[in-house]
């Protein structure tokens, strides 16, 4: 875990923190120029509550580093163009006058201001920014350590799951074989039931034909009985009742 002194002395450590520009507003509100991108030297000094000379000295001492992090120096036509743009933006918010530099203007971005915060020793605000950076990094390290422990526990659990799955493998194979055998038996049963259904259909047709034959036989038997009764009535010696005649005397 780096210390504040290490952050002041090590450029490599400062480079690691250069993406944390959000820390500036968490410590103190940084008032930007109307473009919302740049601040001047006096704005930086006002933020850190130090003199402009202190900011200029830090900038000169670490010129290459702060230029890599957004420091620019405007002169001539670039300065006039910037003033014109700023003046139009300034009037857009209802301010008529805009303080203009005479010959040159040094501009800082949020990234540059954060760079100054990690270099400026005699500023309580800069010290608070550095402390916030280090505390946040320590919290991140703690969070990562906790996450690493959780991942380790998960890995150990997965190891147990792997061994359990290895033991479960043969059981699943046997269950699969039994299910395949059951599927074959069910298929055979379906075939038998299908054959039985066809046979029952044939039996039903036979029953229908048998019913027809029984009906025919019943009709024939009825006709036969009627004919037999008629023949008995016509045997010799039998006198029937005839209208207008007397019964024969023996």
PDB file of C-alpha atoms in Angstrom:
ATOM      1  CA  UNK A   1       0.000   0.000   0.000  1.00  0.00           C
ATOM      2  CA  UNK A   2       1.694   3.296  -1.109  1.00  0.00           C
ATOM      3  CA  UNK A   3       2.075   6.170   1.350  1.00  0.00           C
ATOM      4  CA  UNK A   4       1.634   9.904   0.808  1.00  0.00           C
ATOM      5  CA  UNK A   5       5.400  10.377   0.647  1.00  0.00           C
ATOM      6  CA  UNK A   6       5.679   7.656  -1.977  1.00  0.00           C
ATOM      7  CA  UNK A   7       2.965   9.369  -3.986  1.00  0.00           C
ATOM      8  CA  UNK A   8       4.857  12.676  -3.789  1.00  0.00           C
ATOM      9  CA  UNK A   9       8.123  11.084  -4.857  1.00  0.00           C
ATOM     10  CA  UNK A  10       7.111   8.421  -7.386  1.00  0.00           C
ATOM     11  CA  UNK A  11       5.913   9.463 -10.805  1.00  0.00           C
ATOM     12  CA  UNK A  12       4.906   5.882 -11.584  1.00  0.00           C
ATOM     13  CA  UNK A  13       2.516   5.878  -8.623  1.00  0.00           C
ATOM     14  CA  UNK A  14       1.057   9.200  -9.744  1.00  0.00           C
ATOM     15  CA  UNK A  15       0.467   7.823 -13.223  1.00  0.00           C
ATOM     16  CA  UNK A  16      -1.578   4.994 -11.698  1.00  0.00           C
ATOM     17  CA  UNK A  17      -3.886   7.548 -10.037  1.00  0.00           C
ATOM     18  CA  UNK A  18      -4.358   9.943 -12.970  1.00  0.00           C
ATOM     19  CA  UNK A  19      -7.761   8.558 -13.892  1.00  0.00           C
ATOM     20  CA  UNK A  20      -9.263   9.531 -10.509  1.00  0.00           C
ATOM     21  CA  UNK A  21     -10.222  13.128 -11.403  1.00  0.00           C
ATOM     22  CA  UNK A  22     -13.574  12.634  -9.622  1.00  0.00           C
ATOM     23  CA  UNK A  23     -11.701  12.917  -6.320  1.00  0.00           C
ATOM     24  CA  UNK A  24     -11.188  16.678  -6.857  1.00  0.00           C
ATOM     25  CA  UNK A  25     -14.884  17.546  -6.526  1.00  0.00           C
ATOM     26  CA  UNK A  26     -15.293  15.123  -3.614  1.00  0.00           C
ATOM     27  CA  UNK A  27     -12.723  17.095  -1.639  1.00  0.00           C
ATOM     28  CA  UNK A  28     -13.678  20.595  -2.838  1.00  0.00           C
ATOM     29  CA  UNK A  29     -15.634  22.105  -5.710  1.00  0.00           C
ATOM     30  CA  UNK A  30     -13.362  23.045  -8.617  1.00  0.00           C
ATOM     31  CA  UNK A  31     -14.707  26.067 -10.545  1.00  0.00           C
ATOM     32  CA  UNK A  32     -14.000  25.703 -14.261  1.00  0.00           C
ATOM     33  CA  UNK A  33     -13.931  28.286 -17.034  1.00  0.00           C
ATOM     34  CA  UNK A  34     -17.107  28.643 -19.141  1.00  0.00           C
ATOM     35  CA  UNK A  35     -15.916  25.890 -21.519  1.00  0.00           C
ATOM     36  CA  UNK A  36     -16.117  23.396 -18.626  1.00  0.00           C
ATOM     37  CA  UNK A  37     -12.683  21.997 -19.521  1.00  0.00           C
ATOM     38  CA  UNK A  38      -9.976  24.412 -18.378  1.00  0.00           C
ATOM     39  CA  UNK A  39      -8.930  26.500 -15.378  1.00  0.00           C
ATOM     40  CA  UNK A  40      -6.262  29.181 -15.055  1.00  0.00           C
ATOM     41  CA  UNK A  41      -3.315  29.326 -12.711  1.00  0.00           C
ATOM     42  CA  UNK A  42      -5.166  31.618 -10.303  1.00  0.00           C
ATOM     43  CA  UNK A  43      -8.137  29.200 -10.301  1.00  0.00           C
ATOM     44  CA  UNK A  44      -5.817  26.333  -9.362  1.00  0.00           C
ATOM     45  CA  UNK A  45      -4.258  28.436  -6.596  1.00  0.00           C
ATOM     46  CA  UNK A  46      -7.689  29.356  -5.296  1.00  0.00           C
ATOM     47  CA  UNK A  47      -8.691  25.681  -5.238  1.00  0.00           C
ATOM     48  CA  UNK A  48      -5.627  24.597  -3.264  1.00  0.00           C
ATOM     49  CA  UNK A  49      -5.720  27.758  -1.118  1.00  0.00           C
ATOM     50  CA  UNK A  50      -2.108  28.662  -1.938  1.00  0.00           C
ATOM     51  CA  UNK A  51      -0.419  31.483  -3.854  1.00  0.00           C
ATOM     52  CA  UNK A  52      -0.146  31.475  -7.625  1.00  0.00           C
ATOM     53  CA  UNK A  53       3.638  31.442  -7.198  1.00  0.00           C
ATOM     54  CA  UNK A  54       3.431  28.084  -5.386  1.00  0.00           C
ATOM     55  CA  UNK A  55       1.445  26.620  -8.276  1.00  0.00           C
ATOM     56  CA  UNK A  56       3.870  28.088 -10.838  1.00  0.00           C
ATOM     57  CA  UNK A  57       6.883  26.630  -9.033  1.00  0.00           C
ATOM     58  CA  UNK A  58       5.392  23.130  -8.949  1.00  0.00           C
ATOM     59  CA  UNK A  59       4.453  23.464 -12.624  1.00  0.00           C
ATOM     60  CA  UNK A  60       7.956  24.579 -13.619  1.00  0.00           C
ATOM     61  CA  UNK A  61       9.626  21.853 -11.525  1.00  0.00           C
ATOM     62  CA  UNK A  62       7.542  19.104 -13.156  1.00  0.00           C
ATOM     63  CA  UNK A  63       6.899  20.736 -16.519  1.00  0.00           C
ATOM     64  CA  UNK A  64       7.137  17.606 -18.670  1.00  0.00           C
ATOM     65  CA  UNK A  65       4.832  15.595 -16.416  1.00  0.00           C
ATOM     66  CA  UNK A  66       2.103  18.225 -16.147  1.00  0.00           C
ATOM     67  CA  UNK A  67       2.224  18.903 -19.902  1.00  0.00           C
ATOM     68  CA  UNK A  68       1.647  15.194 -20.503  1.00  0.00           C
ATOM     69  CA  UNK A  69      -1.436  15.536 -18.298  1.00  0.00           C
ATOM     70  CA  UNK A  70      -3.017  18.458 -20.162  1.00  0.00           C
ATOM     71  CA  UNK A  71      -1.142  21.664 -19.312  1.00  0.00           C
ATOM     72  CA  UNK A  72      -1.119  24.072 -22.283  1.00  0.00           C
ATOM     73  CA  UNK A  73       0.337  27.530 -22.866  1.00  0.00           C
ATOM     74  CA  UNK A  74      -1.517  29.817 -25.273  1.00  0.00           C
ATOM     75  CA  UNK A  75       0.074  32.728 -27.148  1.00  0.00           C
ATOM     76  CA  UNK A  76      -0.686  34.893 -30.165  1.00  0.00           C
ATOM     77  CA  UNK A  77      -3.545  33.827 -32.422  1.00  0.00           C
ATOM     78  CA  UNK A  78      -4.395  30.796 -30.268  1.00  0.00           C
ATOM     79  CA  UNK A  79      -4.749  33.070 -27.242  1.00  0.00           C
ATOM     80  CA  UNK A  80      -6.941  35.562 -29.144  1.00  0.00           C
ATOM     81  CA  UNK A  81      -9.165  32.767 -30.455  1.00  0.00           C
ATOM     82  CA  UNK A  82      -9.495  31.318 -26.947  1.00  0.00           C
ATOM     83  CA  UNK A  83     -10.394  34.727 -25.495  1.00  0.00           C
ATOM     84  CA  UNK A  84     -13.042  35.231 -28.164  1.00  0.00           C
ATOM     85  CA  UNK A  85     -14.601  31.844 -27.448  1.00  0.00           C
ATOM     86  CA  UNK A  86     -14.516  32.407 -23.694  1.00  0.00           C
ATOM     87  CA  UNK A  87     -16.003  35.886 -24.044  1.00  0.00           C
ATOM     88  CA  UNK A  88     -18.968  34.529 -26.026  1.00  0.00           C
ATOM     89  CA  UNK A  89     -19.512  31.771 -23.445  1.00  0.00           C
ATOM     90  CA  UNK A  90     -19.128  34.258 -20.598  1.00  0.00           C
ATOM     91  CA  UNK A  91     -21.812  36.530 -22.074  1.00  0.00           C
ATOM     92  CA  UNK A  92     -24.025  33.487 -22.510  1.00  0.00           C
ATOM     93  CA  UNK A  93     -24.240  33.202 -18.714  1.00  0.00           C
ATOM     94  CA  UNK A  94     -24.952  36.920 -18.261  1.00  0.00           C
ATOM     95  CA  UNK A  95     -21.415  38.203 -17.546  1.00  0.00           C
ATOM     96  CA  UNK A  96     -20.219  41.080 -19.710  1.00  0.00           C
ATOM     97  CA  UNK A  97     -16.507  41.136 -18.817  1.00  0.00           C
ATOM     98  CA  UNK A  98     -13.953  38.351 -19.052  1.00  0.00           C
ATOM     99  CA  UNK A  99     -10.431  38.691 -17.573  1.00  0.00           C
ATOM    100  CA  UNK A 100      -7.949  38.329 -20.416  1.00  0.00           C
ATOM    101  CA  UNK A 101      -4.219  37.612 -20.233  1.00  0.00           C
ATOM    102  CA  UNK A 102      -1.957  40.127 -21.931  1.00  0.00           C
ATOM    103  CA  UNK A 103       0.516  37.941 -23.849  1.00  0.00           C
ATOM    104  CA  UNK A 104       0.123  34.328 -22.715  1.00  0.00           C
ATOM    105  CA  UNK A 105      -2.217  32.108 -20.741  1.00  0.00           C
ATOM    106  CA  UNK A 106      -1.511  28.832 -18.935  1.00  0.00           C
ATOM    107  CA  UNK A 107      -4.472  26.460 -18.828  1.00  0.00           C
ATOM    108  CA  UNK A 108      -5.005  23.372 -16.679  1.00  0.00           C
ATOM    109  CA  UNK A 109      -7.449  20.488 -17.158  1.00  0.00           C
ATOM    110  CA  UNK A 110      -8.909  18.421 -14.329  1.00  0.00           C
ATOM    111  CA  UNK A 111      -6.234  15.833 -14.985  1.00  0.00           C
ATOM    112  CA  UNK A 112      -3.552  18.514 -14.653  1.00  0.00           C
ATOM    113  CA  UNK A 113      -5.078  19.788 -11.391  1.00  0.00           C
ATOM    114  CA  UNK A 114      -5.039  16.238 -10.003  1.00  0.00           C
ATOM    115  CA  UNK A 115      -1.402  15.994 -11.040  1.00  0.00           C
ATOM    116  CA  UNK A 116      -0.662  19.230  -9.135  1.00  0.00           C
ATOM    117  CA  UNK A 117      -2.496  17.828  -6.085  1.00  0.00           C
ATOM    118  CA  UNK A 118      -0.080  14.898  -6.019  1.00  0.00           C
ATOM    119  CA  UNK A 119       2.912  17.253  -6.233  1.00  0.00           C
ATOM    120  CA  UNK A 120       1.956  20.242  -4.053  1.00  0.00           C
ATOM    121  CA  UNK A 121       3.300  19.711  -0.532  1.00  0.00           C
ATOM    122  CA  UNK A 122       2.229  22.877   1.331  1.00  0.00           C
ATOM    123  CA  UNK A 123      -1.535  22.657   0.820  1.00  0.00           C
ATOM    124  CA  UNK A 124      -4.103  21.097   3.118  1.00  0.00           C
ATOM    125  CA  UNK A 125      -6.484  20.640   0.172  1.00  0.00           C
ATOM    126  CA  UNK A 126      -3.795  18.828  -1.839  1.00  0.00           C
ATOM    127  CA  UNK A 127      -3.057  16.683   1.199  1.00  0.00           C
ATOM    128  CA  UNK A 128      -6.763  15.804   1.497  1.00  0.00           C
ATOM    129  CA  UNK A 129      -6.840  14.814  -2.171  1.00  0.00           C
ATOM    130  CA  UNK A 130      -3.831  12.539  -1.679  1.00  0.00           C
ATOM    131  CA  UNK A 131      -5.361  11.018   1.465  1.00  0.00           C
ATOM    132  CA  UNK A 132      -8.626  10.403  -0.341  1.00  0.00           C
ATOM    133  CA  UNK A 133      -6.782   8.707  -3.194  1.00  0.00           C
ATOM    134  CA  UNK A 134      -4.819   6.466  -0.831  1.00  0.00           C
ATOM    135  CA  UNK A 135      -7.820   5.617   1.357  1.00  0.00           C
ATOM    136  CA  UNK A 136      -9.874   4.750  -1.687  1.00  0.00           C
ATOM    137  CA  UNK A 137      -7.086   2.573  -3.046  1.00  0.00           C
ATOM    138  CA  UNK A 138      -6.770   0.820   0.307  1.00  0.00           C
ATOM    139  CA  UNK A 139     -10.527   0.206   0.299  1.00  0.00           C
ATOM    140  CA  UNK A 140     -10.218  -1.192  -3.208  1.00  0.00           C
ATOM    141  CA  UNK A 141      -7.367  -3.456  -2.114  1.00  0.00           C
ATOM    142  CA  UNK A 142      -9.474  -4.658   0.819  1.00  0.00           C
ATOM    143  CA  UNK A 143     -12.408  -5.260  -1.495  1.00  0.00           C
ATOM    144  CA  UNK A 144     -10.211  -7.139  -3.937  1.00  0.00           C
ATOM    145  CA  UNK A 145      -8.775  -9.230  -1.106  1.00  0.00           C
ATOM    146  CA  UNK A 146     -12.278 -10.060   0.089  1.00  0.00           C
ATOM    147  CA  UNK A 147     -13.254 -10.923  -3.463  1.00  0.00           C
ATOM    148  CA  UNK A 148     -10.187 -13.122  -3.808  1.00  0.00           C
ATOM    149  CA  UNK A 149     -11.170 -14.998  -0.628  1.00  0.00           C
ATOM    150  CA  UNK A 150     -14.696 -15.472  -1.929  1.00  0.00           C
ATOM    151  CA  UNK A 151     -13.369 -16.776  -5.244  1.00  0.00           C
ATOM    152  CA  UNK A 152     -11.090 -19.171  -3.331  1.00  0.00           C
ATOM    153  CA  UNK A 153     -14.055 -20.489  -1.338  1.00  0.00           C
ATOM    154  CA  UNK A 154     -16.075 -20.902  -4.524  1.00  0.00           C
ATOM    155  CA  UNK A 155     -13.208 -22.788  -6.142  1.00  0.00           C
ATOM    156  CA  UNK A 156     -12.973 -25.131  -3.133  1.00  0.00           C
ATOM    157  CA  UNK A 157     -16.736 -25.722  -3.323  1.00  0.00           C
ATOM    158  CA  UNK A 158     -16.454 -26.434  -7.033  1.00  0.00           C
ATOM    159  CA  UNK A 159     -13.731 -28.964  -6.273  1.00  0.00           C
ATOM    160  CA  UNK A 160     -16.162 -30.803  -3.978  1.00  0.00           C
ATOM    161  CA  UNK A 161     -18.851 -30.572  -6.635  1.00  0.00           C
ATOM    162  CA  UNK A 162     -16.443 -32.068  -9.169  1.00  0.00           C
ATOM    163  CA  UNK A 163     -15.720 -35.102  -7.000  1.00  0.00           C
ATOM    164  CA  UNK A 164     -19.444 -35.526  -6.305  1.00  0.00           C
ATOM    165  CA  UNK A 165     -20.166 -35.430 -10.035  1.00  0.00           C
ATOM    166  CA  UNK A 166     -17.489 -38.058 -10.614  1.00  0.00           C
ATOM    167  CA  UNK A 167     -19.195 -40.352  -8.089  1.00  0.00           C
ATOM    168  CA  UNK A 168     -22.578 -39.572  -9.593  1.00  0.00           C
ATOM    169  CA  UNK A 169     -21.433 -40.456 -13.104  1.00  0.00           C
ATOM    170  CA  UNK A 170     -21.719 -44.282 -12.824  1.00  0.00           C
ATOM    171  CA  UNK A 171     -25.102 -43.934 -11.132  1.00  0.00           C
ATOM    172  CA  UNK A 172     -26.350 -41.796 -14.009  1.00  0.00           C
ATOM    173  CA  UNK A 173     -25.024 -44.357 -16.506  1.00  0.00           C
ATOM    174  CA  UNK A 174     -26.924 -47.174 -14.788  1.00  0.00           C
ATOM    175  CA  UNK A 175     -30.078 -45.074 -14.630  1.00  0.00           C
ATOM    176  CA  UNK A 176     -29.717 -44.313 -18.329  1.00  0.00           C
ATOM    177  CA  UNK A 177     -29.378 -48.032 -19.136  1.00  0.00           C
ATOM    178  CA  UNK A 178     -32.466 -48.873 -17.054  1.00  0.00           C
ATOM    179  CA  UNK A 179     -34.423 -46.117 -18.790  1.00  0.00           C
ATOM    180  CA  UNK A 180     -33.364 -47.477 -22.187  1.00  0.00           C
ATOM    181  CA  UNK A 181     -34.523 -50.965 -21.156  1.00  0.00           C
ATOM    182  CA  UNK A 182     -37.821 -49.547 -19.941  1.00  0.00           C
ATOM    183  CA  UNK A 183     -38.271 -47.720 -23.243  1.00  0.00           C
ATOM    184  CA  UNK A 184     -37.780 -50.995 -25.119  1.00  0.00           C
ATOM    185  CA  UNK A 185     -40.325 -52.778 -22.910  1.00  0.00           C
ATOM    186  CA  UNK A 186     -42.834 -49.975 -23.423  1.00  0.00           C
ATOM    187  CA  UNK A 187     -42.316 -50.205 -27.174  1.00  0.00           C
ATOM    188  CA  UNK A 188     -42.950 -53.969 -27.110  1.00  0.00           C
ATOM    189  CA  UNK A 189     -46.069 -53.402 -24.985  1.00  0.00           C
ATOM    190  CA  UNK A 190     -47.329 -50.880 -27.515  1.00  0.00           C
ATOM    191  CA  UNK A 191     -46.870 -53.404 -30.315  1.00  0.00           C
ATOM    192  CA  UNK A 192     -48.755 -56.111 -28.358  1.00  0.00           C
ATOM    193  CA  UNK A 193     -51.592 -53.725 -27.577  1.00  0.00           C
ATOM    194  CA  UNK A 194     -51.755 -52.765 -31.233  1.00  0.00           C
ATOM    195  CA  UNK A 195     -51.994 -56.419 -32.269  1.00  0.00           C
ATOM    196  CA  UNK A 196     -54.675 -57.038 -29.634  1.00  0.00           C
ATOM    197  CA  UNK A 197     -56.638 -54.075 -30.934  1.00  0.00           C
ATOM    198  CA  UNK A 198     -56.565 -55.506 -34.446  1.00  0.00           C
ATOM    199  CA  UNK A 199     -57.648 -58.933 -33.148  1.00  0.00           C
ATOM    200  CA  UNK A 200     -60.524 -57.411 -31.187  1.00  0.00           C
ATOM    201  CA  UNK A 201     -61.654 -55.666 -34.340  1.00  0.00           C
ATOM    202  CA  UNK A 202     -61.754 -59.026 -36.150  1.00  0.00           C
ATOM    203  CA  UNK A 203     -63.669 -60.580 -33.217  1.00  0.00           C
ATOM    204  CA  UNK A 204     -66.191 -57.761 -33.337  1.00  0.00           C
ATOM    205  CA  UNK A 205     -66.764 -58.386 -37.025  1.00  0.00           C
ATOM    206  CA  UNK A 206     -67.208 -62.137 -36.317  1.00  0.00           C
ATOM    207  CA  UNK A 207     -69.764 -61.334 -33.606  1.00  0.00           C
ATOM    208  CA  UNK A 208     -71.688 -59.116 -36.021  1.00  0.00           C
ATOM    209  CA  UNK A 209     -71.746 -61.915 -38.610  1.00  0.00           C
ATOM    210  CA  UNK A 210     -72.808 -64.422 -35.913  1.00  0.00           C
ATOM    211  CA  UNK A 211     -75.647 -62.126 -34.831  1.00  0.00           C
ATOM    212  CA  UNK A 212     -76.835 -61.980 -38.431  1.00  0.00           C
ATOM    213  CA  UNK A 213     -76.789 -65.765 -38.742  1.00  0.00           C
ATOM    214  CA  UNK A 214     -78.659 -66.171 -35.433  1.00  0.00           C
ATOM    215  CA  UNK A 215     -81.336 -63.738 -36.616  1.00  0.00           C
ATOM    216  CA  UNK A 216     -81.676 -65.678 -39.858  1.00  0.00           C
ATOM    217  CA  UNK A 217     -81.866 -68.933 -37.967  1.00  0.00           C
ATOM    218  CA  UNK A 218     -84.594 -67.534 -35.653  1.00  0.00           C
ATOM    219  CA  UNK A 219     -86.668 -66.446 -38.654  1.00  0.00           C
ATOM    220  CA  UNK A 220     -86.319 -69.812 -40.307  1.00  0.00           C
ATOM    221  CA  UNK A 221     -87.262 -71.570 -37.079  1.00  0.00           C
ATOM    222  CA  UNK A 222     -90.339 -69.380 -36.754  1.00  0.00           C
ATOM    223  CA  UNK A 223     -91.379 -70.173 -40.330  1.00  0.00           C
ATOM    224  CA  UNK A 224     -90.829 -73.859 -39.691  1.00  0.00           C
ATOM    225  CA  UNK A 225     -93.055 -73.832 -36.621  1.00  0.00           C
ATOM    226  CA  UNK A 226     -95.808 -72.032 -38.511  1.00  0.00           C
ATOM    227  CA  UNK A 227     -95.680 -74.563 -41.329  1.00  0.00           C
ATOM    228  CA  UNK A 228     -95.725 -77.463 -38.893  1.00  0.00           C
ATOM    229  CA  UNK A 229     -98.876 -76.093 -37.241  1.00  0.00           C
ATOM    230  CA  UNK A 230    -100.565 -75.810 -40.590  1.00  0.00           C
ATOM    231  CA  UNK A 231     -99.790 -79.453 -41.488  1.00  0.00           C
ATOM    232  CA  UNK A 232    -101.277 -80.730 -38.211  1.00  0.00           C
ATOM    233  CA  UNK A 233    -104.502 -78.888 -38.969  1.00  0.00           C
ATOM    234  CA  UNK A 234    -104.764 -80.656 -42.361  1.00  0.00           C
ATOM    235  CA  UNK A 235    -104.375 -84.326 -41.132  1.00  0.00           C
ATOM    236  CA  UNK A 236    -107.266 -86.905 -42.163  1.00  0.00           C
ATOM    237  CA  UNK A 237    -110.147 -87.276 -39.690  1.00  0.00           C
ATOM    238  CA  UNK A 238    -109.832 -83.784 -38.474  1.00  0.00           C
ATOM    239  CA  UNK A 239    -112.848 -81.616 -39.094  1.00  0.00           C
ATOM    240  CA  UNK A 240    -112.574 -77.998 -39.058  1.00  0.00           C
ATOM    241  CA  UNK A 241    -115.275 -75.554 -38.308  1.00  0.00           C
ATOM    242  CA  UNK A 242    -117.013 -74.679 -41.564  1.00  0.00           C
ATOM    243  CA  UNK A 243    -119.711 -72.001 -41.647  1.00  0.00           C
ATOM    244  CA  UNK A 244    -123.245 -73.293 -42.634  1.00  0.00           C
ATOM    245  CA  UNK A 245    -122.486 -77.006 -41.928  1.00  0.00           C
ATOM    246  CA  UNK A 246    -122.973 -79.352 -38.977  1.00  0.00           C
ATOM    247  CA  UNK A 247    -120.096 -81.088 -37.278  1.00  0.00           C
ATOM    248  CA  UNK A 248    -119.555 -84.666 -38.563  1.00  0.00           C
ATOM    249  CA  UNK A 249    -121.161 -87.516 -36.476  1.00  0.00           C
ATOM    250  CA  UNK A 250    -118.949 -90.418 -35.683  1.00  0.00           C
TER     251      UNK A 250
END
